[in-house]
Amino acid sequence: MLYPRSFFALQLAFAQRIATRFSLPLTDALRHYTTFAVSLTVEDTWDAFAHAFMHASDPLELTYQVYAEQAANEPIPTPDDTLFRGQPLFGCFYYAVRDTTIINPHFINNDRPGLRPLSHARQSARRDELRRMVLHIRETMPTATIVAGHSWLYNLPAYTRLFPPSYTHTMVENPDGVLNQMVLWYQCYDRFWEVKPAIADELLRRVEQVAHLADLRLCFPYQRFRTRAPIADFYEYYAIDG
């Protein structure tokens, strides 16, 4: 399975602090400010899960049992895979298509074991993966005109330097605080979905500093950025001839 128990333990600790600070039912904090509903695939049966959770002798163990039942066959990508969730996979990158014209690139930590995927030593490997991905897009998605990104990873120079300057120079912070999806939570985990202690400690500490529920996104050290550029800039940057 993909997630260890610590994946849920961190989010439970976050929800407990929110519930205490803002006088919320714990299950409401879990539903709206963690990925429990999505990760457990209980969005449509949340009330039943919440009832069982509040009456469980070990709520974390119950959570993991529910996850195990739902995700026993969830695939874990490997560096040699060519598909991930039905999409073409290029090492650490895959993409989604919106409205046949907009490409959304996605990154996963799918490097060889023991390697740091965004380290200086792995920059050439990442650029090669991106070049292969963009070439694939050119060959299979001739209607694509824009590349649009949305991730906390754009905070990291090691990530942004993989892309054309025109793409990363237009970044703007997204003020929307969506915590019930993985977009901000990714930064809290390593490639094996174990908790990163320093970021987790900072996340939990900041709960005590937030004055409003609407500002809970600021508990996360890195915020999300949106960016976009013409796909022609990618063809030029990766030297893909017309």
Coordinates of C-alpha atoms in Angstrom, one line a residue:
M1 CA 0.0 0.0 0.0
L2 CA 1.0 3.6 -0.6
Y3 CA 0.6 5.3 2.8
P4 CA 2.0 4.2 6.1
R5 CA 0.2 4.9 9.4
S6 CA 2.3 8.0 10.0
F7 CA 0.7 9.6 7.0
F8 CA -2.6 9.7 8.8
A9 CA -1.1 10.3 12.2
L10 CA 0.2 13.7 11.2
Q11 CA -3.1 14.8 9.7
L12 CA -4.9 13.6 12.8
A13 CA -2.6 15.6 15.0
F14 CA -3.2 18.7 12.9
A15 CA -7.0 18.2 13.1
Q16 CA -6.8 17.7 16.8
R17 CA -5.0 21.0 17.2
I18 CA -7.5 22.8 15.0
A19 CA -10.5 21.3 16.8
T20 CA -9.1 22.5 20.2
R21 CA -8.1 25.9 19.0
F22 CA -11.3 26.7 17.2
S23 CA -13.8 24.7 19.2
L24 CA -14.7 22.4 16.3
P25 CA -15.9 18.8 16.4
L26 CA -12.8 16.7 15.6
T27 CA -14.5 14.9 12.7
D28 CA -15.4 18.3 11.1
A29 CA -11.7 19.3 11.3
L30 CA -10.8 16.0 9.7
R31 CA -13.4 16.4 7.0
H32 CA -12.5 20.0 6.0
Y33 CA -8.8 20.4 6.8
T34 CA -7.2 17.0 6.1
T35 CA -7.2 14.6 3.2
F36 CA -8.9 11.9 5.3
A37 CA -12.1 11.8 3.2
V38 CA -10.2 11.7 -0.1
S39 CA -7.4 9.4 1.0
L40 CA -9.9 6.9 2.5
T41 CA -12.3 7.3 -0.4
V42 CA -15.2 7.9 2.1
E43 CA -16.4 11.2 0.7
D44 CA -19.9 9.8 0.1
T45 CA -20.0 7.8 3.3
W46 CA -18.3 10.4 5.6
D47 CA -21.0 10.4 8.3
A48 CA -20.7 6.6 8.8
F49 CA -16.9 6.8 9.0
A50 CA -17.1 9.8 11.4
H51 CA -19.4 7.8 13.7
A52 CA -17.2 4.8 13.7
F53 CA -14.1 7.0 14.2
M54 CA -15.5 8.7 17.3
H55 CA -16.5 5.4 18.9
A56 CA -13.4 3.5 18.1
S57 CA -11.0 2.5 20.9
D58 CA -8.1 3.3 18.6
P59 CA -9.2 5.8 15.9
L60 CA -5.9 5.8 14.1
E61 CA -5.9 2.1 13.8
L62 CA -9.5 2.2 12.5
T63 CA -8.5 4.8 10.0
Y64 CA -5.7 2.6 8.7
Q65 CA -8.0 -0.4 8.5
V66 CA -10.4 1.5 6.3
Y67 CA -7.6 2.7 4.1
A68 CA -6.2 -0.8 3.8
E69 CA -9.6 -2.1 2.7
Q70 CA -9.9 0.6 0.1
A71 CA -6.3 0.8 -1.2
A72 CA -4.9 -2.7 -1.0
N73 CA -4.3 -2.8 -4.8
E74 CA -3.3 0.8 -5.3
P75 CA -0.3 0.9 -7.6
I76 CA 3.0 2.3 -6.5
P77 CA 5.1 3.6 -9.5
T78 CA 8.6 2.5 -10.1
P79 CA 11.3 4.4 -12.2
D80 CA 10.9 2.0 -15.1
D81 CA 7.1 2.3 -15.4
T82 CA 5.7 4.0 -18.4
L83 CA 2.2 4.5 -17.1
F84 CA 0.8 6.0 -13.8
R85 CA -2.9 6.2 -13.1
G86 CA -3.5 5.6 -16.8
Q87 CA -1.3 8.5 -17.9
P88 CA 2.1 8.3 -19.7
L89 CA 4.9 8.4 -17.1
F90 CA 8.3 9.9 -17.8
G91 CA 10.4 9.0 -14.7
C92 CA 9.3 11.6 -12.2
F93 CA 6.8 13.4 -14.5
Y94 CA 3.4 12.9 -16.0
Y95 CA 0.8 15.3 -17.2
A96 CA -2.9 15.9 -17.5
V97 CA -4.8 17.6 -20.3
R98 CA -7.5 20.2 -19.8
D99 CA -9.9 21.4 -22.6
T100 CA -7.5 19.8 -25.1
T101 CA -5.3 22.9 -25.1
I102 CA -3.8 23.2 -21.6
I103 CA -1.2 20.8 -20.2
N104 CA -0.8 20.4 -16.5
P105 CA 2.6 18.9 -15.5
H106 CA 2.8 16.8 -12.4
F107 CA 5.9 15.6 -10.4
I108 CA 6.2 12.5 -8.3
N109 CA 9.2 11.3 -6.4
N110 CA 10.0 8.3 -8.6
D111 CA 13.8 8.4 -8.9
R112 CA 16.1 5.4 -8.3
P113 CA 16.3 4.3 -4.7
G114 CA 18.8 6.3 -2.6
L115 CA 18.8 9.3 -5.0
R116 CA 17.4 12.7 -4.3
P117 CA 15.3 13.5 -7.4
L118 CA 15.9 17.3 -7.3
S119 CA 19.5 17.3 -6.3
H120 CA 22.1 18.9 -8.6
A121 CA 23.4 15.5 -9.6
R122 CA 19.9 14.5 -10.9
Q123 CA 19.1 17.7 -12.8
S124 CA 20.1 16.3 -16.2
A125 CA 18.0 13.2 -15.6
R126 CA 15.0 15.4 -14.8
R127 CA 15.5 17.6 -17.8
D128 CA 15.7 14.6 -20.0
E129 CA 12.4 13.3 -18.6
L130 CA 10.8 16.7 -19.2
R131 CA 12.1 16.8 -22.7
R132 CA 10.7 13.3 -23.5
M133 CA 7.4 14.3 -22.0
V134 CA 7.2 17.5 -24.0
L135 CA 8.2 15.6 -27.2
H136 CA 5.4 13.1 -26.4
I137 CA 2.9 16.0 -26.0
R138 CA 4.0 17.5 -29.3
E139 CA 3.5 14.2 -31.1
T140 CA 0.2 13.2 -29.5
M141 CA -1.5 16.5 -28.5
P142 CA -1.1 18.9 -31.4
T143 CA -3.9 21.1 -30.0
A144 CA -2.0 21.9 -26.9
T145 CA -1.0 25.6 -26.6
I146 CA -0.4 26.3 -22.9
V147 CA 1.5 24.7 -20.1
A148 CA -0.1 25.6 -16.7
G149 CA 1.4 24.5 -13.3
H150 CA 0.0 24.7 -9.8
S151 CA 2.1 23.3 -7.0
W152 CA 4.1 24.1 -3.8
L153 CA 7.1 22.8 -5.6
Y154 CA 7.5 26.1 -7.4
N155 CA 9.0 27.5 -4.2
L156 CA 12.1 25.4 -4.8
P157 CA 14.9 26.7 -7.1
A158 CA 15.9 23.1 -7.7
Y159 CA 12.5 22.6 -9.3
T160 CA 11.9 25.8 -11.1
R161 CA 15.3 25.7 -12.9
L162 CA 14.1 22.7 -14.8
F163 CA 11.6 24.8 -16.8
P164 CA 11.8 27.7 -19.3
P165 CA 12.4 31.1 -17.6
S166 CA 9.2 32.5 -19.2
Y167 CA 7.2 29.8 -17.3
T168 CA 8.7 30.4 -13.8
H169 CA 8.9 34.1 -14.0
T170 CA 5.1 34.5 -14.1
M171 CA 4.4 32.7 -10.8
V172 CA 1.7 34.0 -8.5
E173 CA 0.7 32.7 -5.1
N174 CA -2.7 31.0 -4.9
P175 CA -4.5 32.3 -1.8
D176 CA -7.1 29.5 -1.7
G177 CA -6.7 27.3 1.3
V178 CA -7.6 23.8 0.0
L179 CA -6.5 21.4 2.8
N180 CA -8.8 18.5 2.1
Q181 CA -6.8 17.6 -1.0
M182 CA -3.1 16.7 -1.3
V183 CA -1.9 19.9 -2.9
L184 CA -0.2 21.4 0.2
W185 CA 0.2 18.2 2.2
Y186 CA 2.7 16.7 -0.3
Q187 CA 5.5 18.9 1.2
C188 CA 5.1 17.1 4.6
Y189 CA 6.1 13.7 3.3
D190 CA 9.1 11.9 1.8
R191 CA 9.1 9.6 -1.2
F192 CA 7.8 6.7 1.0
W193 CA 5.1 9.0 2.5
E194 CA 6.8 9.0 5.8
V195 CA 6.5 12.3 7.7
K196 CA 9.3 14.9 7.3
P197 CA 9.9 15.8 11.0
A198 CA 11.0 19.4 10.6
I199 CA 8.1 20.4 8.3
A200 CA 5.6 18.5 10.5
D201 CA 6.8 20.3 13.6
E202 CA 6.5 23.6 11.9
L203 CA 3.1 22.8 10.6
L204 CA 1.7 21.9 14.0
R205 CA 3.4 24.8 15.7
R206 CA 1.8 27.3 13.4
V207 CA -1.7 26.2 14.3
E208 CA -1.3 28.1 17.5
Q209 CA -0.5 31.3 15.6
V210 CA -3.4 31.3 13.1
A211 CA -6.2 33.6 14.1
H212 CA -8.8 32.4 11.5
L213 CA -9.8 29.1 9.9
A214 CA -9.5 30.8 6.5
D215 CA -5.8 31.3 7.2
L216 CA -4.9 27.6 7.9
R217 CA -3.0 27.3 4.7
L218 CA -0.4 29.6 6.3
C219 CA 0.5 26.7 8.7
F220 CA 2.2 25.1 5.7
P221 CA 5.8 26.4 5.2
Y222 CA 5.4 26.4 1.4
Q223 CA 2.3 27.8 -0.4
R224 CA 1.0 26.9 -3.8
F225 CA 2.0 28.9 -6.9
R226 CA 0.3 29.1 -10.3
T227 CA 2.2 29.7 -13.5
R228 CA 1.7 29.3 -17.2
A229 CA 3.5 29.9 -20.5
P230 CA 3.0 29.0 -24.2
I231 CA 4.0 25.4 -25.0
A232 CA 6.1 26.8 -27.8
D233 CA 8.5 28.1 -25.1
F234 CA 8.9 24.5 -23.9
Y235 CA 9.6 23.3 -27.4
E236 CA 12.3 25.9 -27.8
Y237 CA 13.8 25.4 -24.3
Y238 CA 14.1 21.6 -24.7
A239 CA 15.4 22.0 -28.3
I240 CA 12.5 20.1 -29.8
D241 CA 12.5 20.9 -33.5
G242 CA 9.3 21.6 -35.4

